[in-house]
PDB file of C-alpha atoms in Angstrom:
ATOM      1  CA  MET G1134     -23.221   2.203   3.092  1.00 37.00           C
ATOM      2  CA  SER G1135     -24.625  -0.768   5.390  1.00 37.00           C
ATOM      3  CA  ASP G1136     -26.275  -3.032   2.449  1.00 42.00           C
ATOM      4  CA  MET G1137     -24.454  -1.795  -0.933  1.00 46.00           C
ATOM      5  CA  SER G1138     -26.381  -5.268  -2.418  1.00 41.00           C
ATOM      6  CA  THR G1139     -29.288  -3.517  -2.367  1.00 42.00           C
ATOM      7  CA  GLN G1140     -28.210   0.037  -3.301  1.00 59.00           C
ATOM      8  CA  LEU G1141     -26.107  -0.898  -6.285  1.00 77.00           C
ATOM      9  CA  GLN G1142     -28.719  -1.810  -8.565  1.00 80.00           C
ATOM     10  CA  LYS G1143     -28.526   1.284 -10.683  1.00 85.00           C
ATOM     11  CA  LEU G1144     -25.656   2.296 -12.115  1.00 89.00           C
ATOM     12  CA  VAL G1145     -26.150   6.253 -13.991  1.00 92.00           C
ATOM     13  CA  ILE G1146     -23.781   7.096 -16.456  1.00 91.00           C
ATOM     14  CA  ALA G1147     -22.366  10.636 -16.036  1.00 88.00           C
ATOM     15  CA  SER G1148     -21.622  11.018 -19.488  1.00 83.00           C
ATOM     16  CA  GLY G1149     -23.318  12.539 -22.621  1.00 79.00           C
ATOM     17  CA  ASN G1150     -20.523  10.564 -24.825  1.00 78.00           C
ATOM     18  CA  ALA G1151     -22.004   7.797 -26.817  1.00 79.00           C
ATOM     19  CA  GLY G1152     -19.082   6.168 -27.743  1.00 76.00           C
ATOM     20  CA  LYS G1153     -17.701   6.404 -24.013  1.00 78.00           C
ATOM     21  CA  ILE G1154     -21.996   5.455 -23.019  1.00 81.00           C
ATOM     22  CA  GLU G1155     -21.709   2.406 -25.539  1.00 82.00           C
ATOM     23  CA  GLU G1156     -18.422   1.441 -24.408  1.00 79.00           C
ATOM     24  CA  PHE G1157     -19.472   1.248 -20.577  1.00 82.00           C
ATOM     25  CA  ARG G1158     -22.088  -0.682 -21.565  1.00 83.00           C
ATOM     26  CA  ALA G1159     -20.747  -3.524 -23.696  1.00 81.00           C
ATOM     27  CA  TYR G1160     -18.171  -3.703 -20.746  1.00 81.00           C
ATOM     28  CA  LEU G1161     -20.244  -3.761 -17.761  1.00 82.00           C
ATOM     29  CA  ALA G1162     -23.225  -5.855 -19.805  1.00 78.00           C
ATOM     30  CA  ASP G1163     -23.031  -8.885 -17.417  1.00 79.00           C
ATOM     31  CA  LEU G1164     -22.615  -7.611 -14.223  1.00 79.00           C
ATOM     32  CA  GLY G1165     -26.394  -8.052 -12.986  1.00 78.00           C
ATOM     33  CA  VAL G1166     -26.640  -4.084 -12.601  1.00 82.00           C
ATOM     34  CA  THR G1167     -28.792  -1.498 -14.197  1.00 83.00           C
ATOM     35  CA  LEU G1168     -27.557   1.406 -16.507  1.00 84.00           C
ATOM     36  CA  ILE G1169     -29.301   4.535 -17.090  1.00 86.00           C
ATOM     37  CA  LEU G1170     -28.139   7.526 -19.035  1.00 84.00           C
ATOM     38  CA  LYS G1171     -27.943  10.921 -16.675  1.00 86.00           C
ATOM     39  CA  PRO G1172     -30.609  13.497 -17.370  1.00 82.00           C
ATOM     40  CA  ASP G1173     -29.871  16.276 -19.664  1.00 82.00           C
ATOM     41  CA  SER G1174     -30.497  18.506 -17.054  1.00 80.00           C
ATOM     42  CA  ILE G1175     -27.327  17.704 -14.757  1.00 85.00           C
ATOM     43  CA  ASP G1176     -24.075  19.149 -16.262  1.00 85.00           C
ATOM     44  CA  VAL G1177     -21.046  19.132 -14.300  1.00 87.00           C
ATOM     45  CA  GLU G1178     -18.378  21.733 -14.851  1.00 86.00           C
ATOM     46  CA  GLU G1179     -15.494  20.619 -15.050  1.00 86.00           C
ATOM     47  CA  THR G1180     -13.149  22.654 -13.277  1.00 89.00           C
ATOM     48  CA  GLY G1181     -10.337  19.755 -12.110  1.00 90.00           C
ATOM     49  CA  THR G1182      -6.822  19.505 -13.739  1.00 93.00           C
ATOM     50  CA  THR G1183      -6.590  15.692 -13.778  1.00 96.00           C
ATOM     51  CA  PHE G1184      -8.708  13.528 -15.159  1.00 96.00           C
ATOM     52  CA  ILE G1185      -8.908  11.318 -12.119  1.00 97.00           C
ATOM     53  CA  GLU G1186     -10.264  14.767 -10.795  1.00 97.00           C
ATOM     54  CA  ASN G1187     -12.954  15.140 -12.750  1.00 96.00           C
ATOM     55  CA  ALA G1188     -14.057  12.464 -12.473  1.00 96.00           C
ATOM     56  CA  HIS G1189     -14.620  12.421  -9.494  1.00 97.00           C
ATOM     57  CA  LEU G1190     -16.172  15.163  -9.838  1.00 96.00           C
ATOM     58  CA  LYS G1191     -18.747  14.560 -12.165  1.00 95.00           C
ATOM     59  CA  ALA G1192     -19.047  10.921 -10.468  1.00 95.00           C
ATOM     60  CA  SER G1193     -20.469  12.572  -7.258  1.00 96.00           C
ATOM     61  CA  GLN G1194     -22.165  15.539  -9.015  1.00 95.00           C
ATOM     62  CA  VAL G1195     -24.303  13.471 -10.539  1.00 95.00           C
ATOM     63  CA  ALA G1196     -24.536  10.790  -7.639  1.00 95.00           C
ATOM     64  CA  ILE G1197     -25.731  13.046  -5.066  1.00 95.00           C
ATOM     65  CA  ALA G1198     -28.621  14.802  -7.821  1.00 95.00           C
ATOM     66  CA  THR G1199     -30.291  11.242  -8.753  1.00 94.00           C
ATOM     67  CA  GLY G1200     -29.857   9.628  -5.233  1.00 93.00           C
ATOM     68  CA  GLU G1201     -28.523   6.736  -7.713  1.00 92.00           C
ATOM     69  CA  TRP G1202     -24.945   5.392  -7.866  1.00 92.00           C
ATOM     70  CA  ALA G1203     -23.058   7.000 -10.547  1.00 94.00           C
ATOM     71  CA  ILE G1204     -19.884   5.822 -12.883  1.00 93.00           C
ATOM     72  CA  ALA G1205     -18.259   8.649 -14.829  1.00 93.00           C
ATOM     73  CA  ASP G1206     -14.861   9.067 -17.023  1.00 92.00           C
ATOM     74  CA  ASP G1207     -12.561  11.524 -18.095  1.00 93.00           C
ATOM     75  CA  SER G1208     -10.463  10.552 -20.265  1.00 93.00           C
ATOM     76  CA  GLY G1209      -7.870  12.379 -22.773  1.00 95.00           C
ATOM     77  CA  LEU G1210      -5.012  11.969 -25.185  1.00 98.00           C
ATOM     78  CA  GLU G1211      -1.256  12.959 -24.242  1.00 98.00           C
ATOM     79  CA  VAL G1212       0.990  14.082 -26.594  1.00 98.00           C
ATOM     80  CA  ILE G1213       4.317  13.632 -25.116  1.00 98.00           C
ATOM     81  CA  ALA G1214       5.876  16.345 -27.757  1.00 98.00           C
ATOM     82  CA  LEU G1215       3.434  18.441 -26.853  1.00 98.00           C
ATOM     83  CA  ASN G1216       4.151  19.083 -23.359  1.00 97.00           C
ATOM     84  CA  ASP G1217       1.360  16.049 -22.802  1.00 97.00           C
ATOM     85  CA  ALA G1218      -1.408  18.787 -24.673  1.00 97.00           C
ATOM     86  CA  PRO G1219      -3.922  18.166 -25.189  1.00 98.00           C
ATOM     87  CA  GLY G1220      -4.319  16.067 -21.678  1.00 97.00           C
ATOM     88  CA  VAL G1221      -7.683  17.382 -19.588  1.00 96.00           C
ATOM     89  CA  LEU G1222      -8.836  19.704 -22.690  1.00 95.00           C
ATOM     90  CA  SER G1223      -9.159  16.897 -25.224  1.00 96.00           C
ATOM     91  CA  ALA G1224     -12.474  17.675 -25.692  1.00 91.00           C
ATOM     92  CA  ARG G1225     -12.543  21.414 -25.274  1.00 92.00           C
ATOM     93  CA  TYR G1226      -9.253  21.836 -27.633  1.00 96.00           C
ATOM     94  CA  ALA G1227     -11.532  22.028 -30.634  1.00 96.00           C
ATOM     95  CA  ASP G1228     -15.116  22.553 -31.079  1.00 96.00           C
ATOM     96  CA  THR G1229     -15.178  19.532 -33.792  1.00 95.00           C
ATOM     97  CA  ASP G1230     -13.689  15.880 -33.431  1.00 94.00           C
ATOM     98  CA  SER G1231     -12.031  16.641 -37.525  1.00 95.00           C
ATOM     99  CA  ASP G1232     -11.427  20.232 -36.098  1.00 97.00           C
ATOM    100  CA  ARG G1233      -9.553  18.653 -33.353  1.00 97.00           C
ATOM    101  CA  ILE G1234      -7.961  16.189 -35.101  1.00 97.00           C
ATOM    102  CA  ASN G1235      -6.759  19.179 -37.311  1.00 97.00           C
ATOM    103  CA  ARG G1236      -5.112  21.011 -34.473  1.00 98.00           C
ATOM    104  CA  VAL G1237      -3.246  18.195 -32.724  1.00 98.00           C
ATOM    105  CA  LEU G1238      -1.144  17.623 -36.068  1.00 98.00           C
ATOM    106  CA  SER G1239      -0.894  21.046 -36.927  1.00 98.00           C
ATOM    107  CA  GLU G1240       1.121  21.480 -33.659  1.00 97.00           C
ATOM    108  CA  LEU G1241       2.842  18.532 -34.147  1.00 97.00           C
ATOM    109  CA  SER G1242       4.187  19.026 -37.505  1.00 95.00           C
ATOM    110  CA  HIS G1243       7.628  20.137 -36.812  1.00 92.00           C
ATOM    111  CA  HIS G1244       8.018  17.071 -33.984  1.00 96.00           C
ATOM    112  CA  SER G1245       9.635  13.859 -34.872  1.00 95.00           C
ATOM    113  CA  ASN G1246       8.477  12.236 -31.725  1.00 97.00           C
ATOM    114  CA  ARG G1247       5.358  11.576 -31.996  1.00 97.00           C
ATOM    115  CA  GLU G1248       4.616   8.889 -28.888  1.00 98.00           C
ATOM    116  CA  ALA G1249       1.146   9.475 -26.616  1.00 98.00           C
ATOM    117  CA  GLN G1250      -1.158   7.932 -24.584  1.00 98.00           C
ATOM    118  CA  PHE G1251      -4.595   7.666 -24.138  1.00 97.00           C
ATOM    119  CA  VAL G1252      -5.958   7.937 -20.641  1.00 97.00           C
ATOM    120  CA  CYS G1253      -8.625   7.304 -18.375  1.00 96.00           C
ATOM    121  CA  ALA G1254     -10.486   7.887 -15.211  1.00 97.00           C
ATOM    122  CA  ILE G1255     -13.324   6.510 -13.925  1.00 95.00           C
ATOM    123  CA  ALA G1256     -14.896   7.001 -10.548  1.00 96.00           C
ATOM    124  CA  ILE G1257     -17.779   6.031  -8.784  1.00 94.00           C
ATOM    125  CA  ALA G1258     -19.613   7.485  -6.502  1.00 94.00           C
ATOM    126  CA  SER G1259     -21.826   6.347  -3.939  1.00 92.00           C
ATOM    127  CA  PRO G1260     -25.315   8.221  -3.600  1.00 93.00           C
ATOM    128  CA  ASP G1261     -24.123  10.868  -1.040  1.00 94.00           C
ATOM    129  CA  GLY G1262     -21.224  11.730  -2.839  1.00 95.00           C
ATOM    130  CA  ALA G1263     -18.701   9.642  -1.389  1.00 95.00           C
ATOM    131  CA  ILE G1264     -16.504   7.982  -4.273  1.00 95.00           C
ATOM    132  CA  ALA G1265     -16.445   4.444  -3.153  1.00 92.00           C
ATOM    133  CA  ALA G1266     -13.928   3.266  -6.631  1.00 93.00           C
ATOM    134  CA  ASP G1267     -11.396   4.582  -9.142  1.00 95.00           C
ATOM    135  CA  ALA G1268      -8.720   3.595 -11.840  1.00 95.00           C
ATOM    136  CA  ILE G1269      -7.063   5.277 -14.394  1.00 96.00           C
ATOM    137  CA  GLY G1270      -5.831   3.165 -17.687  1.00 96.00           C
ATOM    138  CA  VAL G1271      -3.504   4.163 -20.082  1.00 97.00           C
ATOM    139  CA  CYS G1272      -3.102   2.456 -23.576  1.00 97.00           C
ATOM    140  CA  LYS G1273       0.545   3.959 -25.125  1.00 97.00           C
ATOM    141  CA  GLY G1274       0.827   4.807 -28.692  1.00 98.00           C
ATOM    142  CA  ALA G1275       1.496   7.665 -31.305  1.00 98.00           C
ATOM    143  CA  ILE G1276       0.005   9.440 -33.945  1.00 98.00           C
ATOM    144  CA  ALA G1277      -0.524   9.123 -37.289  1.00 97.00           C
ATOM    145  CA  ASP G1278       0.490  11.762 -40.109  1.00 95.00           C
ATOM    146  CA  ALA G1279      -2.929  11.722 -40.811  1.00 96.00           C
ATOM    147  CA  PRO G1280      -6.722  10.293 -40.231  1.00 97.00           C
ATOM    148  CA  ARG G1281      -7.214   6.940 -40.906  1.00 97.00           C
ATOM    149  CA  GLY G1282     -10.272   4.366 -40.007  1.00 96.00           C
ATOM    150  CA  ASN G1283     -14.128   5.298 -39.543  1.00 92.00           C
ATOM    151  CA  HIS G1284     -14.326   3.721 -36.439  1.00 90.00           C
ATOM    152  CA  GLY G1285     -14.101   4.945 -32.653  1.00 85.00           C
ATOM    153  CA  PHE G1286     -14.403   8.772 -32.494  1.00 88.00           C
ATOM    154  CA  GLY G1287     -12.625  11.980 -31.039  1.00 93.00           C
ATOM    155  CA  TYR G1288      -8.926  11.107 -31.673  1.00 96.00           C
ATOM    156  CA  ASP G1289      -9.050   7.634 -32.876  1.00 95.00           C
ATOM    157  CA  PRO G1290      -9.144   7.450 -36.199  1.00 97.00           C
ATOM    158  CA  ILE G1291      -5.022   9.785 -35.334  1.00 98.00           C
ATOM    159  CA  PHE G1292      -4.446   7.179 -32.239  1.00 97.00           C
ATOM    160  CA  LEU G1293      -1.762   4.511 -33.559  1.00 97.00           C
ATOM    161  CA  ILE G1294      -1.000   1.423 -31.937  1.00 96.00           C
ATOM    162  CA  PRO G1295       2.120   0.046 -32.861  1.00 92.00           C
ATOM    163  CA  GLU G1296       1.597  -3.391 -32.909  1.00 92.00           C
ATOM    164  CA  PHE G1297      -0.364  -3.585 -35.011  1.00 93.00           C
ATOM    165  CA  GLN G1298      -0.052  -0.447 -37.233  1.00 94.00           C
ATOM    166  CA  GLN G1299      -3.203   0.457 -37.636  1.00 97.00           C
ATOM    167  CA  THR G1300      -5.007   3.314 -35.551  1.00 97.00           C
ATOM    168  CA  PHE G1301      -8.238   3.173 -33.286  1.00 96.00           C
ATOM    169  CA  GLY G1302     -10.159   3.728 -36.398  1.00 96.00           C
ATOM    170  CA  GLU G1303      -9.220   1.210 -38.143  1.00 97.00           C
ATOM    171  CA  ILE G1304      -8.815  -1.520 -35.360  1.00 95.00           C
ATOM    172  CA  PRO G1305     -13.063  -3.250 -34.697  1.00 92.00           C
ATOM    173  CA  PRO G1306     -14.248  -2.055 -32.236  1.00 86.00           C
ATOM    174  CA  GLU G1307     -13.593  -5.339 -30.362  1.00 87.00           C
ATOM    175  CA  VAL G1308     -10.442  -5.701 -30.407  1.00 91.00           C
ATOM    176  CA  LYS G1309      -9.990  -1.755 -29.146  1.00 90.00           C
ATOM    177  CA  ALA G1310     -12.414  -3.145 -26.878  1.00 85.00           C
ATOM    178  CA  LYS G1311      -9.883  -5.279 -24.931  1.00 89.00           C
ATOM    179  CA  ILE G1312      -6.605  -3.020 -25.767  1.00 93.00           C
ATOM    180  CA  SER G1313      -7.941   0.439 -25.134  1.00 92.00           C
ATOM    181  CA  HIS G1314      -7.050   3.018 -21.766  1.00 93.00           C
ATOM    182  CA  ARG G1315     -11.048   2.601 -21.270  1.00 90.00           C
ATOM    183  CA  ALA G1316     -10.739  -0.938 -20.803  1.00 89.00           C
ATOM    184  CA  ASN G1317      -7.935  -0.905 -18.616  1.00 92.00           C
ATOM    185  CA  ALA G1318      -9.247   1.275 -16.125  1.00 93.00           C
ATOM    186  CA  LEU G1319     -13.003  -0.462 -16.369  1.00 88.00           C
ATOM    187  CA  SER G1320     -10.683  -3.635 -16.119  1.00 87.00           C
ATOM    188  CA  ILE G1321      -9.169  -2.830 -12.508  1.00 88.00           C
ATOM    189  CA  LEU G1322     -12.726  -1.197 -11.900  1.00 87.00           C
ATOM    190  CA  ARG G1323     -14.480  -4.398 -12.542  1.00 82.00           C
ATOM    191  CA  SER G1324     -13.672  -6.555  -9.817  1.00 77.00           C
ATOM    192  CA  LYS G1325     -14.015  -3.334  -7.032  1.00 79.00           C
ATOM    193  CA  LEU G1326     -17.768  -2.963  -8.799  1.00 77.00           C
ATOM    194  CA  GLN G1327     -18.725  -6.832  -7.991  1.00 73.00           C
ATOM    195  CA  ASN G1328     -17.647  -6.579  -4.853  1.00 72.00           C
ATOM    196  CA  PHE G1329     -20.557  -4.044  -4.133  1.00 73.00           C
ATOM    197  CA  VAL G1330     -22.942  -5.553  -6.157  1.00 71.00           C
ATOM    198  CA  ASN G1331     -22.120  -9.090  -4.761  1.00 61.00           C
ATOM    199  CA  GLN G1332     -22.126  -8.259  -1.123  1.00 55.00           C
TER     200      GLN G1332
END
């Protein structure tokens, strides 16, 4: 890759999750890179056993399929008392967000330890599929007794941030954008991405 500056003008977001796409757009808006959505026809199977493996898989395969730079994330909820479940199966733990939330609350009902963390792994791949950069971000919290708030998506209504005594479902999006696992991972990745843009 001799001249990355001419190549990294467009970045394909390798996700079909509207909430994630919005967060990517907000966080990367000022980098001077055109963010585009991956075609619906490209579907990458998440066969990795870790968040970072899945992020690499998605970024690499979408980059190769589109011939463009691609950014992908894999993220999920790890509940300590549930041996870090749902983990990489977070999006597949049940059929709907509410069912997934109810399953976690049900499985946690006999445990006093409600510690949990959101984990986000992000990878950027160049058009040939090579991973150019990656990062992992973590946000520590706890599981609330019941869903609270209407902001966010996924497990946000039950993920409690102790210092705020509010869930991600209650915290304003602009606050979540500063403290979330995705924000932490993007913060690490941002300087690496900036280097590619400015070369």
